[in-house]
Amino acid sequence: MTVIRPMLDFKKSEILKKLEAEKIPYVIDVTNFDQRYERNKIRSSLKESDFDQYMDEILMKNKQLEVEIKQAKKYVEKNLIEDELRIDKNFSKLEDDLIQRIVYQYFEKLDKTYLLHNRKKQTIVEISKRLKTTTKPF
């Protein structure tokens, strides 16, 4: 899935300053301050002065993600035979995140991702764990 966040390059203070300068009415959702929600806890801990560092980290993580996706696609391409994914002896040595991406790529290759859409990420995590720890041949 590609996520597009066009406002990610702007600091909140810059957005608010522009809205006020242009006299554009806006509303701040009070639930954004409710600390019961994890996203709000995270938001409240972020500092605008660290904005450039956050952006650098996001770019780095996105590059890592691209590499993982390529590795997963390559693994599936190499090991998919008649809709069956061959799992070699080195599979269990792969990082958990990569194994999860391989599982997703496998479902994608079979055009079966709809089986995962209404499930939690935990489904892929469990499938990956079982594949990684099983002694059964695949």
mmCIF file with all atom_site columns, C-alpha atoms in Angstrom, residues 26-72:
data_model
loop_
_atom_site.group_PDB
_atom_site.id
_atom_site.type_symbol
_atom_site.label_atom_id
_atom_site.label_alt_id
_atom_site.label_comp_id
_atom_site.label_asym_id
_atom_site.label_entity_id
_atom_site.label_seq_id
_atom_site.pdbx_PDB_ins_code
_atom_site.Cartn_x
_atom_site.Cartn_y
_atom_site.Cartn_z
_atom_site.occupancy
_atom_site.B_iso_or_equiv
_atom_site.pdbx_formal_charge
_atom_site.auth_seq_id
_atom_site.auth_comp_id
_atom_site.auth_asym_id
_atom_site.auth_atom_id
_atom_site.pdbx_PDB_model_num
ATOM 1  C CA . TYR A 1 26 ? -10.059 25.878  11.453 1.00 0.00 ? 26 TYR A CA 1
ATOM 2  C CA . VAL A 1 27 ? -10.956 23.626  14.339 1.00 0.00 ? 27 VAL A CA 1
ATOM 3  C CA . ILE A 1 28 ? -8.651  21.726  16.644 1.00 0.00 ? 28 ILE A CA 1
ATOM 4  C CA . ASP A 1 29 ? -10.104 18.380  17.612 1.00 0.00 ? 29 ASP A CA 1
ATOM 5  C CA . VAL A 1 30 ? -9.973  18.166  21.409 1.00 0.00 ? 30 VAL A CA 1
ATOM 6  C CA . THR A 1 31 ? -9.671  14.380  21.254 1.00 0.00 ? 31 THR A CA 1
ATOM 7  C CA . ASN A 1 32 ? -6.124  14.939  19.928 1.00 0.00 ? 32 ASN A CA 1
ATOM 8  C CA . PHE A 1 33 ? -5.146  15.794  23.515 1.00 0.00 ? 33 PHE A CA 1
ATOM 9  C CA . ASP A 1 34 ? -6.678  12.656  25.048 1.00 0.00 ? 34 ASP A CA 1
ATOM 10 C CA . GLN A 1 35 ? -3.738  10.659  26.418 1.00 0.00 ? 35 GLN A CA 1
ATOM 11 C CA . ARG A 1 36 ? -5.716  7.415   26.423 1.00 0.00 ? 36 ARG A CA 1
ATOM 12 C CA . TYR A 1 37 ? -4.786  7.033   22.759 1.00 0.00 ? 37 TYR A CA 1
ATOM 13 C CA . GLU A 1 38 ? -1.267  5.909   21.898 1.00 0.00 ? 38 GLU A CA 1
ATOM 14 C CA . ARG A 1 39 ? -1.022  8.216   18.881 1.00 0.00 ? 39 ARG A CA 1
ATOM 15 C CA . ASN A 1 40 ? -1.680  11.213  21.126 1.00 0.00 ? 40 ASN A CA 1
ATOM 16 C CA . LYS A 1 41 ? 0.958   10.115  23.630 1.00 0.00 ? 41 LYS A CA 1
ATOM 17 C CA . ILE A 1 42 ? 3.435   9.911   20.770 1.00 0.00 ? 42 ILE A CA 1
ATOM 18 C CA . ARG A 1 43 ? 2.394   13.276  19.326 1.00 0.00 ? 43 ARG A CA 1
ATOM 19 C CA . SER A 1 44 ? 2.761   14.999  22.682 1.00 0.00 ? 44 SER A CA 1
ATOM 20 C CA . SER A 1 45 ? 6.308   13.661  23.054 1.00 0.00 ? 45 SER A CA 1
ATOM 21 C CA . LEU A 1 46 ? 7.479   14.985  19.664 1.00 0.00 ? 46 LEU A CA 1
ATOM 22 C CA . LYS A 1 47 ? 9.284   18.311  19.476 1.00 0.00 ? 47 LYS A CA 1
ATOM 23 C CA . GLU A 1 48 ? 9.205   20.613  16.468 1.00 0.00 ? 48 GLU A CA 1
ATOM 24 C CA . SER A 1 49 ? 12.878  21.373  17.021 1.00 0.00 ? 49 SER A CA 1
ATOM 25 C CA . ASP A 1 50 ? 13.617  17.725  16.142 1.00 0.00 ? 50 ASP A CA 1
ATOM 26 C CA . PHE A 1 51 ? 11.569  17.895  12.921 1.00 0.00 ? 51 PHE A CA 1
ATOM 27 C CA . ASP A 1 52 ? 14.541  17.463  10.566 1.00 0.00 ? 52 ASP A CA 1
ATOM 28 C CA . GLN A 1 53 ? 15.717  14.440  12.524 1.00 0.00 ? 53 GLN A CA 1
ATOM 29 C CA . TYR A 1 54 ? 12.243  12.875  12.283 1.00 0.00 ? 54 TYR A CA 1
ATOM 30 C CA . MET A 1 55 ? 12.166  13.488  8.531  1.00 0.00 ? 55 MET A CA 1
ATOM 31 C CA . ASP A 1 56 ? 15.601  11.884  8.116  1.00 0.00 ? 56 ASP A CA 1
ATOM 32 C CA . GLU A 1 57 ? 14.456  8.873   10.106 1.00 0.00 ? 57 GLU A CA 1
ATOM 33 C CA . ILE A 1 58 ? 11.275  8.533   8.033  1.00 0.00 ? 58 ILE A CA 1
ATOM 34 C CA . LEU A 1 59 ? 13.310  8.627   4.808  1.00 0.00 ? 59 LEU A CA 1
ATOM 35 C CA . MET A 1 60 ? 15.760  6.045   6.159  1.00 0.00 ? 60 MET A CA 1
ATOM 36 C CA . LYS A 1 61 ? 12.953  3.710   7.282  1.00 0.00 ? 61 LYS A CA 1
ATOM 37 C CA . ASN A 1 62 ? 11.229  4.058   3.905  1.00 0.00 ? 62 ASN A CA 1
ATOM 38 C CA . LYS A 1 63 ? 14.461  3.071   2.142  1.00 0.00 ? 63 LYS A CA 1
ATOM 39 C CA . GLN A 1 64 ? 14.834  0.057   4.446  1.00 0.00 ? 64 GLN A CA 1
ATOM 40 C CA . LEU A 1 65 ? 11.234  -0.880  3.686  1.00 0.00 ? 65 LEU A CA 1
ATOM 41 C CA . GLU A 1 66 ? 11.900  -0.703  -0.072 1.00 0.00 ? 66 GLU A CA 1
ATOM 42 C CA . VAL A 1 67 ? 14.881  -3.042  0.335  1.00 0.00 ? 67 VAL A CA 1
ATOM 43 C CA . GLU A 1 68 ? 12.836  -5.511  2.417  1.00 0.00 ? 68 GLU A CA 1
ATOM 44 C CA . ILE A 1 69 ? 10.015  -5.521  -0.112 1.00 0.00 ? 69 ILE A CA 1
ATOM 45 C CA . LYS A 1 70 ? 12.483  -6.201  -2.942 1.00 0.00 ? 70 LYS A CA 1
ATOM 46 C CA . GLN A 1 71 ? 14.059  -9.040  -0.943 1.00 0.00 ? 71 GLN A CA 1
ATOM 47 C CA . ALA A 1 72 ? 10.641  -10.537 -0.199 1.00 0.00 ? 72 ALA A CA 1
#
